[in-house]
JSON list of C-alpha atoms and ligand atoms in Angstrom, two decimals:
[
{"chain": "A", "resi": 260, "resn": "UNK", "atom": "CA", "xyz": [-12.50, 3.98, -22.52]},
{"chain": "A", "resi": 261, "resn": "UNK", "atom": "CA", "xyz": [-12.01, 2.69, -19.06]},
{"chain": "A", "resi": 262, "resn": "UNK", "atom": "CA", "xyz": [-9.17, 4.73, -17.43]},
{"chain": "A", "resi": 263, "resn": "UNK", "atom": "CA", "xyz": [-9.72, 7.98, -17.30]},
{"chain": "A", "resi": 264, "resn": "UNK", "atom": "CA", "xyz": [-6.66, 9.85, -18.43]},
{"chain": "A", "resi": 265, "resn": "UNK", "atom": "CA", "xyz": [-7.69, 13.09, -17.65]},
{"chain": "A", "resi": 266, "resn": "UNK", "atom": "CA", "xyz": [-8.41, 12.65, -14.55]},
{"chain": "A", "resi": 267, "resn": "UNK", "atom": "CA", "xyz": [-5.08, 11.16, -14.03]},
{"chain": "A", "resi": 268, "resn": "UNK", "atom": "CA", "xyz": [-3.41, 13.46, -15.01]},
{"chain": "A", "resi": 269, "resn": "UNK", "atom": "CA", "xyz": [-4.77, 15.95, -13.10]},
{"chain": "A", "resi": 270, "resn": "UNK", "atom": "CA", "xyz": [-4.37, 13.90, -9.96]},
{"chain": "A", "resi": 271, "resn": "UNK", "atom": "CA", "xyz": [-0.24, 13.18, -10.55]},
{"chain": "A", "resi": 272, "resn": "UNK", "atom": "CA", "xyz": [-0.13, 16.89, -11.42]},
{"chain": "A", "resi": 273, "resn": "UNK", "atom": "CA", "xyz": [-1.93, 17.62, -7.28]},
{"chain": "A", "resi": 274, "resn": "UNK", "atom": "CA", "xyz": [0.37, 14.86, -6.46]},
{"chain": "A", "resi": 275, "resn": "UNK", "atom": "CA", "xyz": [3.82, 15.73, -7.87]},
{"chain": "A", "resi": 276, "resn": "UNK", "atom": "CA", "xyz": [3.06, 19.01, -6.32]},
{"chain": "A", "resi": 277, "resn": "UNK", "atom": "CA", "xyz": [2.75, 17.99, -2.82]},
{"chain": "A", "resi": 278, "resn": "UNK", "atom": "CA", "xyz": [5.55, 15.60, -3.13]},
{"chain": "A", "resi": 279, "resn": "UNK", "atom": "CA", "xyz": [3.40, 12.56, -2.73]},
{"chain": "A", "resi": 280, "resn": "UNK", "atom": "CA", "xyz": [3.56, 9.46, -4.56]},
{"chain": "A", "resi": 281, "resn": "UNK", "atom": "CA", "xyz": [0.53, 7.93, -6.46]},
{"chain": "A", "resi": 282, "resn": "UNK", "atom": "CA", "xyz": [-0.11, 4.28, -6.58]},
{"chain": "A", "resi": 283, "resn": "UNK", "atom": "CA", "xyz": [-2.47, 3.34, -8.73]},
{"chain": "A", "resi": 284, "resn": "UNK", "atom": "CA", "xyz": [-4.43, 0.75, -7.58]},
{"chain": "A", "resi": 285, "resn": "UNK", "atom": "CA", "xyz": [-5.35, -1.83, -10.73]},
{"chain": "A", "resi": 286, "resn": "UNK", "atom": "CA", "xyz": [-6.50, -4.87, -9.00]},
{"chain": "A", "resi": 287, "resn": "UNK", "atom": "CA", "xyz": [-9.82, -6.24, -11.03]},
{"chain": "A", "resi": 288, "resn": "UNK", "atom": "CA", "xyz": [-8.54, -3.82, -13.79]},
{"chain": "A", "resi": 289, "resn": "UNK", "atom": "CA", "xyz": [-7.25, -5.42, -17.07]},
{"chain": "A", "resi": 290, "resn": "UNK", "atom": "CA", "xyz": [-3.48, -5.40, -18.41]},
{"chain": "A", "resi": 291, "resn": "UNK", "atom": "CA", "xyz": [-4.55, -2.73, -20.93]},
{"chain": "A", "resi": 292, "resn": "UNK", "atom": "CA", "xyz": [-6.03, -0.60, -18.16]},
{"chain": "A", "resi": 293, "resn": "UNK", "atom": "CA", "xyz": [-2.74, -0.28, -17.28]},
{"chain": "A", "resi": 294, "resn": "UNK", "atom": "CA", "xyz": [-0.77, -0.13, -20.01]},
{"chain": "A", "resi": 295, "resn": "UNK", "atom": "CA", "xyz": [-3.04, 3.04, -20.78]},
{"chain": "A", "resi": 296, "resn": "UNK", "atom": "CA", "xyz": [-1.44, 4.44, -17.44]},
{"chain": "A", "resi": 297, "resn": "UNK", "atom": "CA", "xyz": [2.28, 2.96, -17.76]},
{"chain": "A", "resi": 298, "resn": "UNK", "atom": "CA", "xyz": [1.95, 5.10, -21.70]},
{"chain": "A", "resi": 299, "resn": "UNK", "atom": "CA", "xyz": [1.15, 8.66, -19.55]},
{"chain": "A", "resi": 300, "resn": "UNK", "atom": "CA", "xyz": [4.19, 7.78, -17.50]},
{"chain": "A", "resi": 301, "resn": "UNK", "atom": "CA", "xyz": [2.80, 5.77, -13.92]},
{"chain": "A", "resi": 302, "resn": "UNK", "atom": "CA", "xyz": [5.13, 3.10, -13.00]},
{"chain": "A", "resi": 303, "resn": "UNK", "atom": "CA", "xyz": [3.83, 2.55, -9.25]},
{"chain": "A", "resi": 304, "resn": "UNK", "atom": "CA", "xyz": [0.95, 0.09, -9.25]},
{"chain": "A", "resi": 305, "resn": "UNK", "atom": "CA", "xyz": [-0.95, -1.54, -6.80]},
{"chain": "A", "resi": 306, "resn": "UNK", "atom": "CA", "xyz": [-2.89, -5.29, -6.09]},
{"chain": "A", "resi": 307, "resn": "UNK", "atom": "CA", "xyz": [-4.39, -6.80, -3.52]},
{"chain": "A", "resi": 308, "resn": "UNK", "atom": "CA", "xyz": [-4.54, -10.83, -4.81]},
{"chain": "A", "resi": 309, "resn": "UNK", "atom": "CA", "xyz": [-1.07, -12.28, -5.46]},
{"chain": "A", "resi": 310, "resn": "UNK", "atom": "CA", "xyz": [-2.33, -14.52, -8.34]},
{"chain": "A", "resi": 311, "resn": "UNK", "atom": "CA", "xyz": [-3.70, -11.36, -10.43]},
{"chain": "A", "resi": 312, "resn": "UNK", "atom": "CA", "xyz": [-0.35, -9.59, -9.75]},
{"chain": "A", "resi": 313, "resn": "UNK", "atom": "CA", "xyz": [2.20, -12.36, -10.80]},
{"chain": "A", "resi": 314, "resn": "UNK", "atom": "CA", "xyz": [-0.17, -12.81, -14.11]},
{"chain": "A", "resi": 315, "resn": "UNK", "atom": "CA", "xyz": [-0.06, -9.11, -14.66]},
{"chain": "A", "resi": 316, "resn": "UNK", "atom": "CA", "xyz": [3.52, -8.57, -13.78]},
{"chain": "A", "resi": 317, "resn": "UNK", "atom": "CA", "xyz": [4.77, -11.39, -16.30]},
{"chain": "A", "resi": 318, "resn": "UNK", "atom": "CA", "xyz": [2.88, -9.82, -18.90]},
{"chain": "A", "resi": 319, "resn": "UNK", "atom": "CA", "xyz": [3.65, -6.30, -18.36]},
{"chain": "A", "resi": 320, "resn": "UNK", "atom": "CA", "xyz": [6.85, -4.11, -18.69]},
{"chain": "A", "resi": 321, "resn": "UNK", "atom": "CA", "xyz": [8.96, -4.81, -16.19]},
{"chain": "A", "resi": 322, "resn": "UNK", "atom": "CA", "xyz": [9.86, -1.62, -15.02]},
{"chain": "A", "resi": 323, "resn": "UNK", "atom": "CA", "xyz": [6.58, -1.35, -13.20]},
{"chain": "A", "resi": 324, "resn": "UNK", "atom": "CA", "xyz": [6.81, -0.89, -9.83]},
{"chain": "A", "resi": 325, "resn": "UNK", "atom": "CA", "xyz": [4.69, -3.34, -8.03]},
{"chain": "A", "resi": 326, "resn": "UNK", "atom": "CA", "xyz": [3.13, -2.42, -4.89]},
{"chain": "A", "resi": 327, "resn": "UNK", "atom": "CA", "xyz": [1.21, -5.62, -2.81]},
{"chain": "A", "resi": 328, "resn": "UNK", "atom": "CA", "xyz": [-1.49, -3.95, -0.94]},
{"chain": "A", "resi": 329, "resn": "UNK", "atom": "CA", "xyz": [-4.03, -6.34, -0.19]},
{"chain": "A", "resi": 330, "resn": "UNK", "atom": "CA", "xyz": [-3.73, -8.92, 2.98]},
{"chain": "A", "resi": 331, "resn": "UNK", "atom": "CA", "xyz": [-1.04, -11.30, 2.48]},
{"chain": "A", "resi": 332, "resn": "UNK", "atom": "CA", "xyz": [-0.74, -15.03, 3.34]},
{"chain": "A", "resi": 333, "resn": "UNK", "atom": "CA", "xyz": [2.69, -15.99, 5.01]},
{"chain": "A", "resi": 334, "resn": "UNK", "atom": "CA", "xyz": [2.17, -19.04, 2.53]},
{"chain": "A", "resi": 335, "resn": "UNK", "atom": "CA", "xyz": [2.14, -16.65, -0.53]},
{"chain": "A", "resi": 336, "resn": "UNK", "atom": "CA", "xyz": [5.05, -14.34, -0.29]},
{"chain": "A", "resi": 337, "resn": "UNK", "atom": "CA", "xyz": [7.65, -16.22, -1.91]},
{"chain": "A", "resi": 338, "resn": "UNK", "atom": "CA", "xyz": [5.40, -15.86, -5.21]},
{"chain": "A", "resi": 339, "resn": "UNK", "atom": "CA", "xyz": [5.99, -12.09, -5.24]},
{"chain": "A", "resi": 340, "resn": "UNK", "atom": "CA", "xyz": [9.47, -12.23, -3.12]},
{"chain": "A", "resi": 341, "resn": "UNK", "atom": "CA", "xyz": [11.38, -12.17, -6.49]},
{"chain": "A", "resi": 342, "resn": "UNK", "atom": "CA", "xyz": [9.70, -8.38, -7.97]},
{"chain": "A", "resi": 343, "resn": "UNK", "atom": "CA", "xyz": [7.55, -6.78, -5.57]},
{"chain": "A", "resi": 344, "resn": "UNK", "atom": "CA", "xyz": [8.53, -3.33, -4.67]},
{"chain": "A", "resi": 345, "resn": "UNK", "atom": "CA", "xyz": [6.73, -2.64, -1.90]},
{"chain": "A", "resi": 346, "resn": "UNK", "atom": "CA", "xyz": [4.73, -4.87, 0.50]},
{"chain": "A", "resi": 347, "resn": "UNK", "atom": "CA", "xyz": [1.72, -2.08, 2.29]},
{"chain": "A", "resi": 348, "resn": "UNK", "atom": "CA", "xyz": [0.31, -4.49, 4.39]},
{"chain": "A", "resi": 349, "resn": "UNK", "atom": "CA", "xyz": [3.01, -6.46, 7.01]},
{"chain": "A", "resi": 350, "resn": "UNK", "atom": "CA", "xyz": [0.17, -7.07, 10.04]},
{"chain": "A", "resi": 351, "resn": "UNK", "atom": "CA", "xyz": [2.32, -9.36, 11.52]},
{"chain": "A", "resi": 352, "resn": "UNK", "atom": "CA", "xyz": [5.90, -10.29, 12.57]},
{"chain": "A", "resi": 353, "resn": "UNK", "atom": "CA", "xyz": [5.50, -13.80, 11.06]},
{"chain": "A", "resi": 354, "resn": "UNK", "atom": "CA", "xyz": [4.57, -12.37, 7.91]},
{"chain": "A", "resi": 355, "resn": "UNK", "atom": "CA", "xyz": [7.19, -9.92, 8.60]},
{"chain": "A", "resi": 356, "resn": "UNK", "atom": "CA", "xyz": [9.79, -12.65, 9.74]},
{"chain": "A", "resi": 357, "resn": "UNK", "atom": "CA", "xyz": [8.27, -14.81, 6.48]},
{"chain": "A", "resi": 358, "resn": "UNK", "atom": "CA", "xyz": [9.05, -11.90, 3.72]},
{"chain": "A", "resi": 359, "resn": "UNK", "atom": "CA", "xyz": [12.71, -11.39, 5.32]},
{"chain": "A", "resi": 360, "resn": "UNK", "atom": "CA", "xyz": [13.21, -15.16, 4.49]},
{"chain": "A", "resi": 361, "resn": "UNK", "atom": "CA", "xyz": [11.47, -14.80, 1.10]},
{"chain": "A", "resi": 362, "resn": "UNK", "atom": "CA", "xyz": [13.98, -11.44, 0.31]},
{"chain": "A", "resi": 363, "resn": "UNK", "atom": "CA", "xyz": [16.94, -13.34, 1.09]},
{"chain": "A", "resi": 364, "resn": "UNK", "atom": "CA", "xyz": [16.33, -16.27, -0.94]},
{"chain": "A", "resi": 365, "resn": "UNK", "atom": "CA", "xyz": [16.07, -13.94, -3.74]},
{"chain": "A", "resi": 366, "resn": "UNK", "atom": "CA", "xyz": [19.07, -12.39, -2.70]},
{"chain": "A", "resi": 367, "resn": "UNK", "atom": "CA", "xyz": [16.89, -8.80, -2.44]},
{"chain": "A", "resi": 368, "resn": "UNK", "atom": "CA", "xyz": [15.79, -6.68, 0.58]},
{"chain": "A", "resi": 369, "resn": "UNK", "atom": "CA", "xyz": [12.22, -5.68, 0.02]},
{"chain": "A", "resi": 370, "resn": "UNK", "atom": "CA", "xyz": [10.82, -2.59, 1.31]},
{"chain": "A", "resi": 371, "resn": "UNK", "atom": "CA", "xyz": [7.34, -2.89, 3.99]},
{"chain": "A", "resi": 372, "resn": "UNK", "atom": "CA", "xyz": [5.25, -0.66, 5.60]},
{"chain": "A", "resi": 373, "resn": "UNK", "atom": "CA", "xyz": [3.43, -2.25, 8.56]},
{"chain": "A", "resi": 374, "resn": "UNK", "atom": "CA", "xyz": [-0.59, -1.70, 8.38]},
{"chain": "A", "resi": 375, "resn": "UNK", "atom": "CA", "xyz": [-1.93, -0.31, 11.57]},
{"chain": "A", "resi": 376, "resn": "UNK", "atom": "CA", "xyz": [-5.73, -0.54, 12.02]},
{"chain": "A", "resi": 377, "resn": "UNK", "atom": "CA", "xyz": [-6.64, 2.75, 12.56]},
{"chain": "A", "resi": 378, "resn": "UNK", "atom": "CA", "xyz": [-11.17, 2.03, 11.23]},
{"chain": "A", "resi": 379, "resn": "UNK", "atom": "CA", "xyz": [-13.49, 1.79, 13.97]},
{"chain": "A", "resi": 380, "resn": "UNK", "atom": "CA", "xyz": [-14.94, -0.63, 11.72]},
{"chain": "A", "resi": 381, "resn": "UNK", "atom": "CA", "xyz": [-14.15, -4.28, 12.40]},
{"chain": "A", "resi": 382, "resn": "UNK", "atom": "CA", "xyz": [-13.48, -5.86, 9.58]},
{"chain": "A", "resi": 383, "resn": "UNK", "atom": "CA", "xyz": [-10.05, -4.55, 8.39]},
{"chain": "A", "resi": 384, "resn": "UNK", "atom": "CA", "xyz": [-6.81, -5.78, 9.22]},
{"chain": "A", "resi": 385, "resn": "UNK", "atom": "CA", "xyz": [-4.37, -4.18, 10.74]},
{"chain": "A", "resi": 386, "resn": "UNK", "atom": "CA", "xyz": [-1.49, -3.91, 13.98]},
{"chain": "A", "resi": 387, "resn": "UNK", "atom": "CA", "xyz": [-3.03, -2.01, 16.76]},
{"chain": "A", "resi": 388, "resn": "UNK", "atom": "CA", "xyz": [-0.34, 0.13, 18.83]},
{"chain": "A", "resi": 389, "resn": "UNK", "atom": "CA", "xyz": [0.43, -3.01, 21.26]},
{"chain": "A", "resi": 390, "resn": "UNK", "atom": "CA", "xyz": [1.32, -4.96, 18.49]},
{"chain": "A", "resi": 391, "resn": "UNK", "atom": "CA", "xyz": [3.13, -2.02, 16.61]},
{"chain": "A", "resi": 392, "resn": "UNK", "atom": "CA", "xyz": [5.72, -1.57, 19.53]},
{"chain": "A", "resi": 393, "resn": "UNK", "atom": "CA", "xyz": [6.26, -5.85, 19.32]},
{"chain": "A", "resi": 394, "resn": "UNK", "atom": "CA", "xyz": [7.63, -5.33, 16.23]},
{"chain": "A", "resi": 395, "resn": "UNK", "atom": "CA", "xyz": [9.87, -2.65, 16.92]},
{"chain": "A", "resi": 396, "resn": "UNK", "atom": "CA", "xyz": [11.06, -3.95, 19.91]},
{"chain": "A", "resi": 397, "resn": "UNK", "atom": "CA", "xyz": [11.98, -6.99, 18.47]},
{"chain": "A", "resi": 398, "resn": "UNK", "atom": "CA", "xyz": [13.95, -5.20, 15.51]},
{"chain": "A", "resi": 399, "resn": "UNK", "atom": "CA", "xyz": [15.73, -3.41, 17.67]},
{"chain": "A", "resi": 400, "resn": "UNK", "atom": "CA", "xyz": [17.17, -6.81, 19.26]},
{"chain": "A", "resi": 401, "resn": "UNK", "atom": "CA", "xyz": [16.87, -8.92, 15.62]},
{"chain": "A", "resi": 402, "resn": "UNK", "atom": "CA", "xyz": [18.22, -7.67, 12.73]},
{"chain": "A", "resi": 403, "resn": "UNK", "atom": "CA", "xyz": [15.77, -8.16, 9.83]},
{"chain": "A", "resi": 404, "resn": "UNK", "atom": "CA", "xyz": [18.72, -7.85, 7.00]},
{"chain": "A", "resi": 405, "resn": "UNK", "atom": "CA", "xyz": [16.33, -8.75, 3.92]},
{"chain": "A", "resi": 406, "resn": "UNK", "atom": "CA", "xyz": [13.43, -6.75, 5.03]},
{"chain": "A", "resi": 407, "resn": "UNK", "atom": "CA", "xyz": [13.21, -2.31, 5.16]},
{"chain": "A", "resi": 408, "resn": "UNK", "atom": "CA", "xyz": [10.51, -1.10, 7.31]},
{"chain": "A", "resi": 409, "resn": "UNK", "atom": "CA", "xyz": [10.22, 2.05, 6.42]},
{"chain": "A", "resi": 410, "resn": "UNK", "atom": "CA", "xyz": [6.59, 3.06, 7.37]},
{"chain": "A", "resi": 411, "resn": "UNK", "atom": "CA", "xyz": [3.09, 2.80, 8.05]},
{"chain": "A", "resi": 412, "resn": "UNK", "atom": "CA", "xyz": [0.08, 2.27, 6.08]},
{"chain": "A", "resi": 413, "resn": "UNK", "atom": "CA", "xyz": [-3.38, 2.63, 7.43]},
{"chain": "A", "resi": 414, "resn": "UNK", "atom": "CA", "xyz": [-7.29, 2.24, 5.80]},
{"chain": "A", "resi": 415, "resn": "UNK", "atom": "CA", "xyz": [-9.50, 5.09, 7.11]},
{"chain": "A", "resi": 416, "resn": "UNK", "atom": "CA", "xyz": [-13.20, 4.20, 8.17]},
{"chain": "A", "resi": 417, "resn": "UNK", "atom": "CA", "xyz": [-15.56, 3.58, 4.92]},
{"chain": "A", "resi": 418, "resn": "UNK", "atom": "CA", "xyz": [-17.75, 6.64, 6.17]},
{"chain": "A", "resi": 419, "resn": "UNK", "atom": "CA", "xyz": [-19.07, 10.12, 4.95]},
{"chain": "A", "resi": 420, "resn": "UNK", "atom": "CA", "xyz": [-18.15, 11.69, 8.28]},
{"chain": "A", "resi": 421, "resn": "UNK", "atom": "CA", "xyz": [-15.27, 14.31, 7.65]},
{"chain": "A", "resi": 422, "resn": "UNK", "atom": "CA", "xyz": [-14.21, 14.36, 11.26]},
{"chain": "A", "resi": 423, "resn": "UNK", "atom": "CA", "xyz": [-13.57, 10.55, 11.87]},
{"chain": "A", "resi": 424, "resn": "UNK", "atom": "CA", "xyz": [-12.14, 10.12, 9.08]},
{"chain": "A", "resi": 425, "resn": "UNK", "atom": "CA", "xyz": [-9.35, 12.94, 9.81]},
{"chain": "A", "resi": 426, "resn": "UNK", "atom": "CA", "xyz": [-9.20, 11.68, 13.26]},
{"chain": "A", "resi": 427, "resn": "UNK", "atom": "CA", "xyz": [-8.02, 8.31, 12.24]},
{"chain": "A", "resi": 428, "resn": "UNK", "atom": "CA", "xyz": [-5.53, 10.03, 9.70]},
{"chain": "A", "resi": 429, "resn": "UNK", "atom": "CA", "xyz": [-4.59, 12.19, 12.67]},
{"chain": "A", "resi": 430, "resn": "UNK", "atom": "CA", "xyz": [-3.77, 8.59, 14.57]},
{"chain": "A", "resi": 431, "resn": "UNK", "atom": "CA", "xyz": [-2.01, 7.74, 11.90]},
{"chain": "A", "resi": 432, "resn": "UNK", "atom": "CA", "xyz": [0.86, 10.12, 11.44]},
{"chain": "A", "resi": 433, "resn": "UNK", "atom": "CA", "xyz": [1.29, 10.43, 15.54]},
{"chain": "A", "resi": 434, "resn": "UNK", "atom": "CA", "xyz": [2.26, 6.55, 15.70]},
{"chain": "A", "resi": 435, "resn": "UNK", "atom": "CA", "xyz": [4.16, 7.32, 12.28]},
{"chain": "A", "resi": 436, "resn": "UNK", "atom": "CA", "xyz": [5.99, 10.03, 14.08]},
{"chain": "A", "resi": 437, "resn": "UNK", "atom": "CA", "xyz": [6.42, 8.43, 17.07]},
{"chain": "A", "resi": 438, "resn": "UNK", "atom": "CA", "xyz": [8.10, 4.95, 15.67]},
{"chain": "A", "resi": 439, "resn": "UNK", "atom": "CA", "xyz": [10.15, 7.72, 13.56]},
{"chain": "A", "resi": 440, "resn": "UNK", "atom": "CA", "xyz": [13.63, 6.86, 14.96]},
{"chain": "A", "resi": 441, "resn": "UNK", "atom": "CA", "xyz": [12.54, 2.85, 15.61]},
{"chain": "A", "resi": 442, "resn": "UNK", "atom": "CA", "xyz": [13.28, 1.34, 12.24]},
{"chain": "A", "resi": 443, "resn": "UNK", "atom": "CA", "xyz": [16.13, 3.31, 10.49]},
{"chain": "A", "resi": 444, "resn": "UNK", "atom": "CA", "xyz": [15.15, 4.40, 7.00]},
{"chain": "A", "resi": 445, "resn": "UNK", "atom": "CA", "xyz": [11.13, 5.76, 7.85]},
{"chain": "A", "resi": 446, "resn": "UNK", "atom": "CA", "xyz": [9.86, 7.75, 5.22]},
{"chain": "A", "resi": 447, "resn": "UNK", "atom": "CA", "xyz": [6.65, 6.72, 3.67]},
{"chain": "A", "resi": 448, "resn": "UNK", "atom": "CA", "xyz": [3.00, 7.02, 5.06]},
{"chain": "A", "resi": 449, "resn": "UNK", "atom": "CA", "xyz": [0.46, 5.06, 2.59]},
{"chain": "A", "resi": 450, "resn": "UNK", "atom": "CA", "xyz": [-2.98, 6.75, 3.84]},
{"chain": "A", "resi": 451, "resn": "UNK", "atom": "CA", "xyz": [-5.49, 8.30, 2.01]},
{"chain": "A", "resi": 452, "resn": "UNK", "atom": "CA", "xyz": [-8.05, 6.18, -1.28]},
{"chain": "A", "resi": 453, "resn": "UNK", "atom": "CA", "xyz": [-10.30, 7.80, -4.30]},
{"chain": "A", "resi": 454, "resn": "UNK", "atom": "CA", "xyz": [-12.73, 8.90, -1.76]},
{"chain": "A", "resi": 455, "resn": "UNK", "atom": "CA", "xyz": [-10.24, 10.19, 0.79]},
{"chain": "A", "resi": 456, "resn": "UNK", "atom": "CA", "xyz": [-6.70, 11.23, -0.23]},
{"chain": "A", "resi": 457, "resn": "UNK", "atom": "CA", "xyz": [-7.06, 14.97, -0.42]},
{"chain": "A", "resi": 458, "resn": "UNK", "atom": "CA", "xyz": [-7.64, 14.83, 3.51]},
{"chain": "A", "resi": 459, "resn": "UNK", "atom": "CA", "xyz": [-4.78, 12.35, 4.17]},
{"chain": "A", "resi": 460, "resn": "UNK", "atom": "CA", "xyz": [-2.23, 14.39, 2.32]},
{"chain": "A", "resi": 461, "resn": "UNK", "atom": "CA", "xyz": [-3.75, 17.35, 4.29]},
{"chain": "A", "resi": 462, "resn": "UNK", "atom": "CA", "xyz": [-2.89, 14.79, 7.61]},
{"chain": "A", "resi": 463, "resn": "UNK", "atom": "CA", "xyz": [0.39, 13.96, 6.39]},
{"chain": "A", "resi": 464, "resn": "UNK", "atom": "CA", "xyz": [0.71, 10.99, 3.86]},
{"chain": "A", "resi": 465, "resn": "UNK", "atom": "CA", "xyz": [3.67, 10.61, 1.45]},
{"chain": "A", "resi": 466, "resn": "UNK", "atom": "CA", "xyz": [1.26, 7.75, -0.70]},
{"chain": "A", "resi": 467, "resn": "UNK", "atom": "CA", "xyz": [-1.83, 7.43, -1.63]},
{"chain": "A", "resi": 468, "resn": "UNK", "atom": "CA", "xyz": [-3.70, 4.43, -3.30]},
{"chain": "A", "resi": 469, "resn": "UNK", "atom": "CA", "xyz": [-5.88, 5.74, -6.04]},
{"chain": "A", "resi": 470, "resn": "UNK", "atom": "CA", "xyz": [-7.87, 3.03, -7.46]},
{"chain": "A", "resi": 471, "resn": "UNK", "atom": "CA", "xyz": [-11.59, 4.04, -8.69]},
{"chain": "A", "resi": 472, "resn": "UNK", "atom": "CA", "xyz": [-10.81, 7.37, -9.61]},
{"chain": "A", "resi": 473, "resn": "UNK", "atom": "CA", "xyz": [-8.45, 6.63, -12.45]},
{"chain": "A", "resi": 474, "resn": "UNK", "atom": "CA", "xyz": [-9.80, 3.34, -13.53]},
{"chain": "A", "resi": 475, "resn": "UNK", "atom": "CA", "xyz": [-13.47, 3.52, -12.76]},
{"chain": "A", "resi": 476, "resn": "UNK", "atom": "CA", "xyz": [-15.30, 1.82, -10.50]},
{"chain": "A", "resi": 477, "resn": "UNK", "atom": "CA", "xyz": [-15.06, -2.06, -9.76]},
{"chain": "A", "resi": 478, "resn": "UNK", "atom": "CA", "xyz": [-17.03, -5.11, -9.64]},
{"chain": "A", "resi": 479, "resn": "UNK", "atom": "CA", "xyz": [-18.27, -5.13, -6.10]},
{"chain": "A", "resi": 480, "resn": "UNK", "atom": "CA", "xyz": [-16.78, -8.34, -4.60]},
{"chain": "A", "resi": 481, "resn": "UNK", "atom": "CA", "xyz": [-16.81, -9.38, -0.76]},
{"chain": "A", "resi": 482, "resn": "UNK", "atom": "CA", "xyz": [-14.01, -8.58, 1.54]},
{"chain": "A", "resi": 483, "resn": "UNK", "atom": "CA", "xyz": [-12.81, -5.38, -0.60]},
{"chain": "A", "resi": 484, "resn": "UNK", "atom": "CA", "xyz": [-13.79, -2.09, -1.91]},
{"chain": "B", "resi": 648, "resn": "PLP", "atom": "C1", "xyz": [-8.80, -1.17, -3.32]},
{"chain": "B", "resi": 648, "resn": "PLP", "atom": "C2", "xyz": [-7.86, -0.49, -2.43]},
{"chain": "B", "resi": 648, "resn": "PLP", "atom": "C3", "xyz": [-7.50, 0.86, -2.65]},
{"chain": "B", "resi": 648, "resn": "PLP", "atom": "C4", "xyz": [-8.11, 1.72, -3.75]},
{"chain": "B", "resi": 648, "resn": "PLP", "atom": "O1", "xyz": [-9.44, 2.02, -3.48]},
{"chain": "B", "resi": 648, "resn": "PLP", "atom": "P1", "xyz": [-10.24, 3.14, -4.31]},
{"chain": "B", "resi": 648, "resn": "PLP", "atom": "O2", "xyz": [-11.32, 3.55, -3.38]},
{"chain": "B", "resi": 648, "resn": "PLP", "atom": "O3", "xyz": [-10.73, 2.46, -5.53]},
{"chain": "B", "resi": 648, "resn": "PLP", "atom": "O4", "xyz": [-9.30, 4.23, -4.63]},
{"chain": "B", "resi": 648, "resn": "PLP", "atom": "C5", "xyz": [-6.55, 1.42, -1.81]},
{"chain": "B", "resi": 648, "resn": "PLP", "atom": "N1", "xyz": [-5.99, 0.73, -0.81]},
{"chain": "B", "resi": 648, "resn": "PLP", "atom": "C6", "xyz": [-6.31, -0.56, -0.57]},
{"chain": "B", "resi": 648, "resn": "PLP", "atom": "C7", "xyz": [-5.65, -1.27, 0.56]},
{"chain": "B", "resi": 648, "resn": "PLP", "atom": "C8", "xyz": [-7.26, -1.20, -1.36]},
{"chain": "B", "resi": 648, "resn": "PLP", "atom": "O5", "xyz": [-7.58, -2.46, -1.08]}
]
């Protein structure tokens, strides 16, 4: 058996707890990966690749909540403008500008968190604070009506030291409390992976993105984790 159901549900149990939601993070994972979850009661779910998610969410029920986590192409959003629930990773205003076009043509506004790059390592994508106070700036002058930004998601270095990693949580929730009164609705903090999400609900988060853990661990592929 892939998924590993009791380790999920001792995770929602820690979760539900602390008040924090769990995403769990399916991308690789076969539909009956997470059907296994959707029958112990999960409903949010994550994926990085649009393709995989539009397959998995025409197949699925469709009561899933579908959370796009991965980097997304301005030229891809109006494939998951119609269903997604929450878009994790807005690193842009075009893309940001680009999903409020996509929502309204579906006649929906769809909930974003921008992702602030808060690794020392290069290669992840992400706002830094320059960028961050763009974007809030310019939606205090243009309303965005199809689009909610209502918080921040960040990807913690890939590293076994403790103290960075909390530092960069730490970063995380100051910009999060800082932008608190920039955007109206602000109440969700994606930080914190299988490896890492005990400390980032220690620093703060509100959601974590539980992937490995639940469902084992994946292929290892370029450009993700
Ligand atoms: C893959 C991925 C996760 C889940 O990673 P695990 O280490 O398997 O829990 C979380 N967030 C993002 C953005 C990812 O790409």
């Amino acid at each position: 058996m892939a998924v590993n159901e009791e380790k999920y549900k001792a995770i929602i149990d820690e979760l539900q707890q602390a008040g924090v939601t769990l995403v769990a993070v399916s991308k690789t994972k076969p539909a009956e990966d997470i059907s296994a979850l959707y029958a112990l009661g999960q409903r949010d779910f994550g994926e990085n690749y649009v393709q995989e998610l539009v397959d998995k969410a025409a197949s699925l029920p469709n009561d899933i909540r579908w959370h796009f986590i991965g980097h997304l192409q301005s030229n891809k959003v109006k494939y998951i403008a119609p269903f997604v629930q929450l878009i994790h990773g807005i690193d842009s205003l075009k893309l940001l500008t680009e999903v409020n076009k996509q929502a309204a043509k579906q006649g929906r506004v769809i909930d974003c968190l921008l992702q602030v790059h808060i690794a020392t390592e290069e290669t992840k994508f992400g706002l830094n604070e320059q960028e961050l106070s763009e974007i809030a700036a310019h939606s205090a002058t243009t309303q965005l009506t199809s689009v909610r930004v209502r918080g921040l998601m960040g990807m913690a270095s890939f590293s076994d030291d403790a103290a960075l990693v909390r530092n960069e949580f730490r970063s995380l929730k100051s910009l999060f409390d800082k932008y608190a009164l920039s955007f109206g609705q602000w109440d969700i903090l994606s930080m914190g992976m299988s490896g890492d999400y005990k400390m980032a609900m220690e620093e703060g988060s509100t959601m974590v993105r539980i992937g490995s853990l639940l469902f084992g661990e994946r292929q290892k592929k370029a450009g993700y984790r």
